[in-house]
Coordinates of C-alpha atoms and ligand atoms in Angstrom, one line a residue:
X1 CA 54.6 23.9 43.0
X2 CA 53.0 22.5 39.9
X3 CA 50.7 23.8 37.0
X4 CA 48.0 26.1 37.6
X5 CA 46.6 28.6 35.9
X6 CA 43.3 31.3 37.2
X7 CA 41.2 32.0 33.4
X8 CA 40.2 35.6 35.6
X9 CA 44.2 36.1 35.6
X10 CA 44.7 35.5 32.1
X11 CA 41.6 37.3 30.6
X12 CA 42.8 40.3 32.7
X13 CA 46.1 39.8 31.5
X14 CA 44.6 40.5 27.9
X15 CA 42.4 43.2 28.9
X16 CA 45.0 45.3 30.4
X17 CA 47.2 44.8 28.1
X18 CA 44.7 46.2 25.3
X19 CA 46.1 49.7 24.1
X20 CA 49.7 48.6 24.2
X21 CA 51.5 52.1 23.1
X22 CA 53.4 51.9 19.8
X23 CA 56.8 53.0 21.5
X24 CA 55.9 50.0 24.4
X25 CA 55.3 47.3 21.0
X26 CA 58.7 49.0 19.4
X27 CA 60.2 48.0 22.6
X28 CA 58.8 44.5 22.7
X29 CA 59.4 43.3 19.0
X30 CA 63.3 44.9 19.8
X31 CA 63.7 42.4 22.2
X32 CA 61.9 40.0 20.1
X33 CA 64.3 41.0 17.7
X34 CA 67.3 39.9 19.5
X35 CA 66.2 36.1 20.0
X36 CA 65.9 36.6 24.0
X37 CA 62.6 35.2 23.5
X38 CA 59.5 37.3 25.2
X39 CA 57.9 37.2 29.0
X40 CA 54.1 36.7 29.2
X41 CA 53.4 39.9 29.4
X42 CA 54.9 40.8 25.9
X43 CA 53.2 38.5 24.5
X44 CA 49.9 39.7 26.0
X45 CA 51.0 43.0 24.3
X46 CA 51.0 41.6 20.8
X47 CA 48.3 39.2 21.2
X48 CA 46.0 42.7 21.7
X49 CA 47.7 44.8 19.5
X50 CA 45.3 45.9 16.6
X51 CA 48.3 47.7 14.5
X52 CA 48.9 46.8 11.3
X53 CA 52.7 48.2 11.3
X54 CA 53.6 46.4 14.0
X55 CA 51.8 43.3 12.9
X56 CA 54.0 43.1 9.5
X57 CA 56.9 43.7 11.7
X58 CA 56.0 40.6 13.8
X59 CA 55.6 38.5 11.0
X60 CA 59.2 39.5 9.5
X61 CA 60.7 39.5 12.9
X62 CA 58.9 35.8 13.0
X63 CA 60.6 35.2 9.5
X64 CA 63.9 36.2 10.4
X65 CA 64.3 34.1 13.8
X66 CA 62.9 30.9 12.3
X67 CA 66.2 31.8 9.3
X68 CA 68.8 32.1 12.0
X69 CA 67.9 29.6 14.7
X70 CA 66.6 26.8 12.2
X71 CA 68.0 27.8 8.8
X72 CA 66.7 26.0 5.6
X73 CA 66.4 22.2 8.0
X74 CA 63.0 21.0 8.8
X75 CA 62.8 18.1 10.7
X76 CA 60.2 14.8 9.5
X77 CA 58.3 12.5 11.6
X78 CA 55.3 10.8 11.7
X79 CA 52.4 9.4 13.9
X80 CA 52.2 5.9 14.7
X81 CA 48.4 5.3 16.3
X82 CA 48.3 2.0 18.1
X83 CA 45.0 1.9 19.5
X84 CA 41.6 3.9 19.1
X85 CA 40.0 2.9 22.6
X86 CA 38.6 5.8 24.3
X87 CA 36.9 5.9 27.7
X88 CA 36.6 9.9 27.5
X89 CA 33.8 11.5 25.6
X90 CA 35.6 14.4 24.1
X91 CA 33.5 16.8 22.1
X92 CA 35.8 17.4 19.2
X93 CA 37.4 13.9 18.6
X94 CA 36.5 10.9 16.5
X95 CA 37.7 8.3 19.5
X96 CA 35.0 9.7 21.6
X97 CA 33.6 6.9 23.6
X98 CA 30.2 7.8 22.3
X99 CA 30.8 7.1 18.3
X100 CA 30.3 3.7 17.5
X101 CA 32.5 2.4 15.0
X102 CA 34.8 -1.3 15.1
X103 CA 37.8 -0.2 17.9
X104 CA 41.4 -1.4 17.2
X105 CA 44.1 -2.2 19.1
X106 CA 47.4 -3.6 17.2
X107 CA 48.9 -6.3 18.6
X108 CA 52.7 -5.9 19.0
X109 CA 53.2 -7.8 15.4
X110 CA 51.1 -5.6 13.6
X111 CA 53.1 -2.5 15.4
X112 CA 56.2 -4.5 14.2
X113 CA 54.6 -4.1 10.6
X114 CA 53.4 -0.8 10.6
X115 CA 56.9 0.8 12.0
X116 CA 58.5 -2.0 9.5
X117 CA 56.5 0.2 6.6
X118 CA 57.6 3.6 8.4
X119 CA 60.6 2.8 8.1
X120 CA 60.8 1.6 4.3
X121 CA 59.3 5.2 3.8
X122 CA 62.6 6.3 5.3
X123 CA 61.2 7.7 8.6
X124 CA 63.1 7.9 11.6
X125 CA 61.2 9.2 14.3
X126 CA 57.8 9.0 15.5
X127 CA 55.1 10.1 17.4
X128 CA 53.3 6.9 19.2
X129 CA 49.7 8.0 19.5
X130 CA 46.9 6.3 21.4
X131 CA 43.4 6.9 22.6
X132 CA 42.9 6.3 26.7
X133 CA 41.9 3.1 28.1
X134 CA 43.5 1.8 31.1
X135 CA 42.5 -1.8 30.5
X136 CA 42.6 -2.3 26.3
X137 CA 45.6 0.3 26.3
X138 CA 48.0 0.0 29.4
X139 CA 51.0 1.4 30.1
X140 CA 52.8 -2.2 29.8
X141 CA 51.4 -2.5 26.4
X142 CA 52.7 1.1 25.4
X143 CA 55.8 -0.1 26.9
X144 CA 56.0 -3.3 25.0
X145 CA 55.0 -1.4 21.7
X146 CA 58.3 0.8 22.3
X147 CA 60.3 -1.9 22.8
X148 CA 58.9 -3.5 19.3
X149 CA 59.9 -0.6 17.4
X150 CA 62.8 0.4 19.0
X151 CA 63.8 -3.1 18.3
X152 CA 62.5 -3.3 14.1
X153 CA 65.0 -3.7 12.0
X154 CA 63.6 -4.6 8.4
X155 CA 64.9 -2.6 5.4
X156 CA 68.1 -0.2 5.1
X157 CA 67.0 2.5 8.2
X158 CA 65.9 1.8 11.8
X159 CA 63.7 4.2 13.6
X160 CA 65.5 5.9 16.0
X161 CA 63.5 8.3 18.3
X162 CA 59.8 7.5 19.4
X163 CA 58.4 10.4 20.7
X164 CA 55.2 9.7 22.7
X165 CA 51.4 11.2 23.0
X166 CA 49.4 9.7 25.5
X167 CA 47.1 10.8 28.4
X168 CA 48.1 12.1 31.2
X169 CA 49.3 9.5 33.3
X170 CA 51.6 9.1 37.1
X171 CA 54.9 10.2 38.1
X172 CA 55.4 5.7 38.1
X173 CA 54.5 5.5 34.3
X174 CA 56.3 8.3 33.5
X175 CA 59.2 6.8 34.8
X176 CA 58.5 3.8 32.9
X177 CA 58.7 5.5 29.7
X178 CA 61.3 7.7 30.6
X179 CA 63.1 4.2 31.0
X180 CA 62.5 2.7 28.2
X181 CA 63.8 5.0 26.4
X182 CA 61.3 7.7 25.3
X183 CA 62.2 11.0 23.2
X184 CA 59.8 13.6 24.2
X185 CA 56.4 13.4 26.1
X186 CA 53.8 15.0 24.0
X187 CA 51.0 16.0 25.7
X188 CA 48.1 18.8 24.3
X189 CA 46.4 20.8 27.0
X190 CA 43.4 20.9 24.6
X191 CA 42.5 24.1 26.0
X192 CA 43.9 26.4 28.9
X193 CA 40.8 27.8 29.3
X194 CA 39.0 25.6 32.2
X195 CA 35.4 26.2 31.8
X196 CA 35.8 25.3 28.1
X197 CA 37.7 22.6 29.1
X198 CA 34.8 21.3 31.1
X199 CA 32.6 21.8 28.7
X200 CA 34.6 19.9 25.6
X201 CA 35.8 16.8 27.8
X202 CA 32.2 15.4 29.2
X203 CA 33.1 12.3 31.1
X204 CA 36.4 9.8 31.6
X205 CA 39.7 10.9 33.0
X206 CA 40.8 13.1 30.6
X207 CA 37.7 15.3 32.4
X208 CA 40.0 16.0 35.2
X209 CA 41.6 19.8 34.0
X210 CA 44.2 19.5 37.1
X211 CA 45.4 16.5 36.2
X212 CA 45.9 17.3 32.5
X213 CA 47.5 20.8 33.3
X214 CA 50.0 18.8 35.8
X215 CA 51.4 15.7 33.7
X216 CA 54.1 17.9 32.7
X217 CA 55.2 18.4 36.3
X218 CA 55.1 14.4 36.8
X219 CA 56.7 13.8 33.5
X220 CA 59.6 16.0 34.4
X221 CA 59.7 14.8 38.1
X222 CA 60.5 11.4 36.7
X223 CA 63.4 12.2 34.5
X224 CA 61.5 13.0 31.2
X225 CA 63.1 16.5 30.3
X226 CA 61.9 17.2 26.8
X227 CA 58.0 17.6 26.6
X228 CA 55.7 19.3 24.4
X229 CA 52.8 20.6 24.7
X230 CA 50.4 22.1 22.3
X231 CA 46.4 23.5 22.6
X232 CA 43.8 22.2 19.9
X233 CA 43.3 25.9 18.5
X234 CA 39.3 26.5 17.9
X235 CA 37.9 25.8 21.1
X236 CA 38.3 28.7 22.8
X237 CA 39.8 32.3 21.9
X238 CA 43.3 31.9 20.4
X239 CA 44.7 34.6 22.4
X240 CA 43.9 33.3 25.5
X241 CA 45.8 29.6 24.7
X242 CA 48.6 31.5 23.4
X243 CA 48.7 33.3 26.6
X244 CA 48.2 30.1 28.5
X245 CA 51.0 28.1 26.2
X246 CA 53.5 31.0 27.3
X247 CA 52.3 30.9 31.3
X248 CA 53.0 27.1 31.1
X249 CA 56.2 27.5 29.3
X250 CA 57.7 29.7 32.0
X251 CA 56.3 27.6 34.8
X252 CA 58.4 24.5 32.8
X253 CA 61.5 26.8 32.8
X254 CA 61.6 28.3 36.1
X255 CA 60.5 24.7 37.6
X256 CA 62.8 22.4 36.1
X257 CA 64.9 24.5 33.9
X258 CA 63.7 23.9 31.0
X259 CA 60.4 24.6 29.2
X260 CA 58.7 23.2 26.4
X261 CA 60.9 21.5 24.0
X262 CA 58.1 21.6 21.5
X263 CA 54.9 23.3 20.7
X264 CA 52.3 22.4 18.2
X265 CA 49.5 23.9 17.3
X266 CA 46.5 21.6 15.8
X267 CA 43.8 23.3 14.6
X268 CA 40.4 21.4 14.8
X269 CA 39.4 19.8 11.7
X270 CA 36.3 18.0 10.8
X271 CA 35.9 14.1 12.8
X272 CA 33.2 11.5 13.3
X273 CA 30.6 12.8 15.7
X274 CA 31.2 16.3 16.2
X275 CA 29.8 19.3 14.2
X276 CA 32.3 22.3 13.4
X277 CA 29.9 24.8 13.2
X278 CA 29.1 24.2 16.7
X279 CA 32.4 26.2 17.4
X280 CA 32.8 29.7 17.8
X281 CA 36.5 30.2 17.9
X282 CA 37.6 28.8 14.7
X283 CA 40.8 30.9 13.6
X284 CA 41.1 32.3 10.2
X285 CA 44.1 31.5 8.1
X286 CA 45.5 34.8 8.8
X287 CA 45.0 34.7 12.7
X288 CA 46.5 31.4 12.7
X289 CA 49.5 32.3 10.7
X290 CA 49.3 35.0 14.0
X291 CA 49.4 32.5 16.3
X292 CA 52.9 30.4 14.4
X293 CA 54.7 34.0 14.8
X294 CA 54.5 35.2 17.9
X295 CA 55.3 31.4 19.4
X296 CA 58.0 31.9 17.1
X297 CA 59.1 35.2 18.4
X298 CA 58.2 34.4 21.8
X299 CA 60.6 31.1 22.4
X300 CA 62.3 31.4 19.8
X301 CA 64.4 28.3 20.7
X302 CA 61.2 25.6 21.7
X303 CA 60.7 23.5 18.0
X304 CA 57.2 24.3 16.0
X305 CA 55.2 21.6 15.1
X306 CA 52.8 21.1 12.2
X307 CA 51.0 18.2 10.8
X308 CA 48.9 16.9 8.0
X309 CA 45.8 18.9 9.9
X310 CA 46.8 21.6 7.6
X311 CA 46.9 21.9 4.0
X312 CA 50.2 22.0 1.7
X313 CA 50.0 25.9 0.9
X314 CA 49.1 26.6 4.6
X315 CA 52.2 24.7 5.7
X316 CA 54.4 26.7 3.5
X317 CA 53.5 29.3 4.2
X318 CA 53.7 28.1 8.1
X319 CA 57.5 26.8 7.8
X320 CA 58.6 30.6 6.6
X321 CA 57.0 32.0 9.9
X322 CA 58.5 29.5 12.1
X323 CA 57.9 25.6 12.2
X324 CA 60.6 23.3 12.4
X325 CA 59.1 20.0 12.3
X326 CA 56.6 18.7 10.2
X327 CA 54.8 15.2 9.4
X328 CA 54.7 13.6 6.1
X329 CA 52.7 10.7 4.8
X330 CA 51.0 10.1 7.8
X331 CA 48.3 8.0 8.9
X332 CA 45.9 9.0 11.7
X333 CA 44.3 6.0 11.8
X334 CA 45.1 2.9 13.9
X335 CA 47.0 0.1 11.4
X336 CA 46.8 2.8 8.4
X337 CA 49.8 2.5 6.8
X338 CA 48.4 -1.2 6.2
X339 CA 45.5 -0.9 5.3
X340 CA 45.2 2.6 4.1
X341 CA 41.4 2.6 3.9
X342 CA 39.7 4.8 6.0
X343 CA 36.8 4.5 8.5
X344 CA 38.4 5.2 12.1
X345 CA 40.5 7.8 11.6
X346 CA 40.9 10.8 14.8
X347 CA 40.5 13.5 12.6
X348 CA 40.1 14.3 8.8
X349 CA 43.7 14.9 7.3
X350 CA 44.3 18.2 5.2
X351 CA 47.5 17.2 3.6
X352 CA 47.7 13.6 1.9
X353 CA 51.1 13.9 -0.2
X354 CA 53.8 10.9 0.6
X355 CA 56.4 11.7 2.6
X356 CA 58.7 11.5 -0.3
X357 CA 56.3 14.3 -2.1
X358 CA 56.9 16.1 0.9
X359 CA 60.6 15.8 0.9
X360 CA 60.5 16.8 -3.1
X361 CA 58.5 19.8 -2.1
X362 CA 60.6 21.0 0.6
X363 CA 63.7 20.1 -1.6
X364 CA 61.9 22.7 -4.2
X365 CA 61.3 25.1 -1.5
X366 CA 65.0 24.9 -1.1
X367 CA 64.7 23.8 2.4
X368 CA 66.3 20.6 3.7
X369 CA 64.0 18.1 5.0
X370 CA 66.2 15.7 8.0
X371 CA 65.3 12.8 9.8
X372 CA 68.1 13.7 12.5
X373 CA 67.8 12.1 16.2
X374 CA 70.9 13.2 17.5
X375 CA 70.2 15.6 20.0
X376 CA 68.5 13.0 21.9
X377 CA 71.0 10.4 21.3
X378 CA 73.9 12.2 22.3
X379 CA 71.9 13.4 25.7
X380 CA 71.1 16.9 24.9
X381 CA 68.0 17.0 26.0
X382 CA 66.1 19.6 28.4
X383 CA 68.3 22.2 29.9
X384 CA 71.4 20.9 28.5
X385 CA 69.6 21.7 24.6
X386 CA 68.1 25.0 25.8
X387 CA 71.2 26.3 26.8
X388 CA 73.1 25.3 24.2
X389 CA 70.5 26.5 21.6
X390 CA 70.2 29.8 23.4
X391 CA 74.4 30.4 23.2
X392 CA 73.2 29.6 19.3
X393 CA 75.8 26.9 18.8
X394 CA 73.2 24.5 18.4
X395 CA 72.6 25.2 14.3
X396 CA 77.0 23.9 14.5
X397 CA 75.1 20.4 14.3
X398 CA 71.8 21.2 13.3
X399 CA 72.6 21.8 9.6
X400 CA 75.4 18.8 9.3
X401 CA 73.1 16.2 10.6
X402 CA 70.2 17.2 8.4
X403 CA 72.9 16.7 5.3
X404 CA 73.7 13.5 7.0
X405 CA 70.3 11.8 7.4
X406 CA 69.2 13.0 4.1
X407 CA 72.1 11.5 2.2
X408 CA 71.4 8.5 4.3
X409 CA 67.8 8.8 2.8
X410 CA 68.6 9.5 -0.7
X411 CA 71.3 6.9 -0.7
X412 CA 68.2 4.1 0.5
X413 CA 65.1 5.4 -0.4
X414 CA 65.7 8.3 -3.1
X415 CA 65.1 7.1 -6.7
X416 CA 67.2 8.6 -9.8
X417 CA 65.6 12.3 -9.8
X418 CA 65.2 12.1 -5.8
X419 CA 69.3 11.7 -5.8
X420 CA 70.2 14.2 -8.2
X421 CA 68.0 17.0 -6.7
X422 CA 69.0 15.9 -3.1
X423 CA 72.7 15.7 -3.7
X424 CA 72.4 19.2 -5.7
X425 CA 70.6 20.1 -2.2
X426 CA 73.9 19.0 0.2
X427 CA 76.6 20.5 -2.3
X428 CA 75.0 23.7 -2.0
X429 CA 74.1 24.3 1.8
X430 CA 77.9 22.6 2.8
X431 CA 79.8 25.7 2.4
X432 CA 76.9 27.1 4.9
X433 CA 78.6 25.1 8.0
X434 CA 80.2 27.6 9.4
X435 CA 82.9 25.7 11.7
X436 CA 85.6 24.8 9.5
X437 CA 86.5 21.8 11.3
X438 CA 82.6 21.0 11.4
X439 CA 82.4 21.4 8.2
X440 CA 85.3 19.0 6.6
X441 CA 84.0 16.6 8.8
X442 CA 80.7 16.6 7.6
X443 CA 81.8 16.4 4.0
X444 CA 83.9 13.2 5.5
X445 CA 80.8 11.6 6.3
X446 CA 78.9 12.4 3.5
X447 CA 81.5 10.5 1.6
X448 CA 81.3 7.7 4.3
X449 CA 77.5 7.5 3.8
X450 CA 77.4 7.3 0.4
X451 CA 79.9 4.3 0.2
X452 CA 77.5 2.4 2.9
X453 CA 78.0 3.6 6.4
X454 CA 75.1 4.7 8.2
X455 CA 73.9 6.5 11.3
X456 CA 76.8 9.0 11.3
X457 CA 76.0 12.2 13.8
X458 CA 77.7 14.5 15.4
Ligands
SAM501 N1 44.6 10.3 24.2 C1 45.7 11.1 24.3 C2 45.3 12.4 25.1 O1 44.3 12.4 25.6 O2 46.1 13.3 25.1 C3 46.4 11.4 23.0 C4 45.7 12.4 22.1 S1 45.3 12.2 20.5 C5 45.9 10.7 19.9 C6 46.2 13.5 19.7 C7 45.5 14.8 19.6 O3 44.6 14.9 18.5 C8 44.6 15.3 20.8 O4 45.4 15.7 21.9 C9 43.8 16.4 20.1 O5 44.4 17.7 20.3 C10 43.9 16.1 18.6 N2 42.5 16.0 18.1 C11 41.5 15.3 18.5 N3 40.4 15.5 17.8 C12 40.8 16.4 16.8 C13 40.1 17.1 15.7 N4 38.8 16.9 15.5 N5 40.8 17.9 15.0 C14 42.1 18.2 15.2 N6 42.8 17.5 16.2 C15 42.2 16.7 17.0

């Protein structure tokens, strides 16, 4: 059976669990505590609870997991919009039908070009993005736009995993991509809460909730097995899209065996044609940094997304409570890395840094920023990854091929300062492989890399 999910289910789901005894929330964040990840219900628990104890133990608990599952690696990527024609009116987004403003849709040369300057910036996977319109924004052209940057090669690098959010589309055109090649389907329910949901999407396809809440089911039916899903937080309560993040994650997982091999979590920011103080449910800082933790502590193995919606302290502290991937230097608008001038961007960006000041920042942070693709490319993908992340041998290659790709950067991109802080960087998180033979082999490679080969994973 696919997707559903009752808003009188979920709301009672949160009421009941209101009043969560302490020993009951003990018992919870124990469990939490021992990265078996939480059921619904738990979460419902903590979503409610109003206790301050308990609350500093989530976010530690939150702290810890994100230290032993992901270690000092965050992954880099960055969005690739192709097109801003919309057919949906959409309350909350710049590429709402109703703003007028000159539309765009690159033709494959100028997608050559902007994955051509991705790529110089030393990216090596992406997220294709793209407004819906069936007739200026097909599925053939998203098809050939794939092909054109799978097939770039211009400088040193190539990019190597294009991740892919588009509309909700059939179980046929999710074969297609699934095909083609595609890493994971990236898809935000927006909101779980369907009366909102009616209420933010006005007219145009993406109107239909059903058909939103199921594209995971098609995608998966097809042979897609990593997807991601995400809510836009500040439409409706944050609780209840937690809640309804974790329902959809188990329906993934009991399903197909798999659930969601990413979760991000947008918040809504400022865009052409919409007014924020029309919305109620904007989170605070704090009660977002709420939301990052218990996701974390909930699956703890699903990857944490954050992007340039949020500003450079927020994401700091963001990456200490749980997020594994993050985009740097990214454009939301469609042929920005161009022209970098604005005028039809999605959204206004929060965080404006290059992606090399990003990489400098993490470096700082002592965290080790990787472009690595090579879960993907060596086919451990949906249940294969989960259950070899949940038997916690997946941080054997994690941390080696985050050393890897960023020697490979330094080596191509880095300048004088970039190298000497990033090679300081590998010498000292080396002796934290803990396979010995994993370990010699990565120093092997290092060596390799820096005398010219490239692309070396395990
Ligand atoms: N057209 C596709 C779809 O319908 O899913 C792709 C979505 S769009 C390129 C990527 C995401 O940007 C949307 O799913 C939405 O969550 C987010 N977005 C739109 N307007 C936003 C805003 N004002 N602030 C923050 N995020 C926004």
């Amino acid at each position: 059976m696919d997707m559903t999910i009752d808003a009188v289910v979920v709301e009672r789901m949160l009421e009941d669990s209101k009043g969560t005894k302490a020993e009951k929330l003990d018992e919870i964040l124990d469990r939490a505590e021992s990265l078996r990840g939480l059921a619904p219900e738990d979460v419902a628990a903590l979503l409610t609870m109003d206790s301050q104890p308990h609350l500093a133990r989530l976010f530690k608990i939150a702290g810890r997991i994100k230290e032993e599952i992901y270690g000092e690696r965050i992954v880099m990527f960055a969005p690739l919009y192709v097109s801003d024609y919309c057919v949906n009116r959409c309350r909350y987004c710049g590429y709402s039908c109703d703003n007028k403003f000159d539309r765009r849709r690159l033709t494959l040369d100028e997608i050559r070009n902007e994955a051509e300057i991705l790529e110089r910036m030393g990216h090596k996977r992406l997220a294709l993005e793209a407004g819906e319109d069936p007739v200026n924004c097909s599925i053939d052209y998203m098809l050939d736009a794939i092909r054109v940057i799978y097939n770039m090669k211009a400088g040193p690098g190539e990019i190597r995993r294009v991740n892919v959010n588009i509309a909700a589309t059939t179980e046929e055109n999710f074969k297609k991509l699934h095909d083609i090649g595609i890493g994971t389907y990236i898809l935000f329910q927006e909101t779980y809460h369907e009366p909102t949901y009616f209420r933010m999407h006005e007219a145009g396809p993406k109107r239909n909730f059903e058909y939103h809440l199921t594209a995971f089911d098609r995608a998966m039916r097809s042979g897609i097995d990593d997807v991601g899903g995400g809510v836009l937080f500040g439409l409706y309560d944050w609780r209840f899209e937690v809640l309804g993040l974790m329902l959809h994650n188990q329906h993934l997982d009991r399903t197909y065996g798999a659930g969601f091999h990413t979760i991000s979590s947008p918040r809504l920011r400022p865009a052409a044609g919409m007014d924020m103080s029309e919305y109620e449910n904007l989170l605070s800082d704090e009660d977002f940094k709420r939301v990052v933790a218990t996701i974390r502590i909930a699956v703890p193995y699903t990857g944490m997304i954050i992007s340039t919606r949020e500003s450079a302290e927020m994401r700091r502290e963001l990456i200490r409570l749980g997020i594994s991937q993050v985009s740097g230097g990214s454009s939301v608008e469609v042929g920005g890395y161009a022209i970098r001038e604005s005028g039809g961007e999605q959204f206004e960006v929060a965080d404006s840094r290059s992606a090399m000041d990003i990489m400098r920042w993490l470096m700082d942070e002592k965290l080790v920023p990787s472009f690595c693709t090579a879960c993907y490319r060596k086919g451990r993908t949906g249940d294969r990854f989960m259950s070899l992340a949940k038997s916690g041998n997946i941080k054997n290659v994690c941390l080696p091929n985050a050393l890897m790709t960023l020697c490979e950067y330094m080596m191509d991109y880095g300048d004088e300062e970039f190298r000497l802080q990033a090679a300081s960087l590998i010498d000292s998180n080396i002796p934290r492989i803990k396979s010995d033979n994993m370990r010699e082999l990565t120093k092997g490679n290092i060596e390799k890399i820096k005398s010219g080969e490239r692309d070396l994973f395990v």
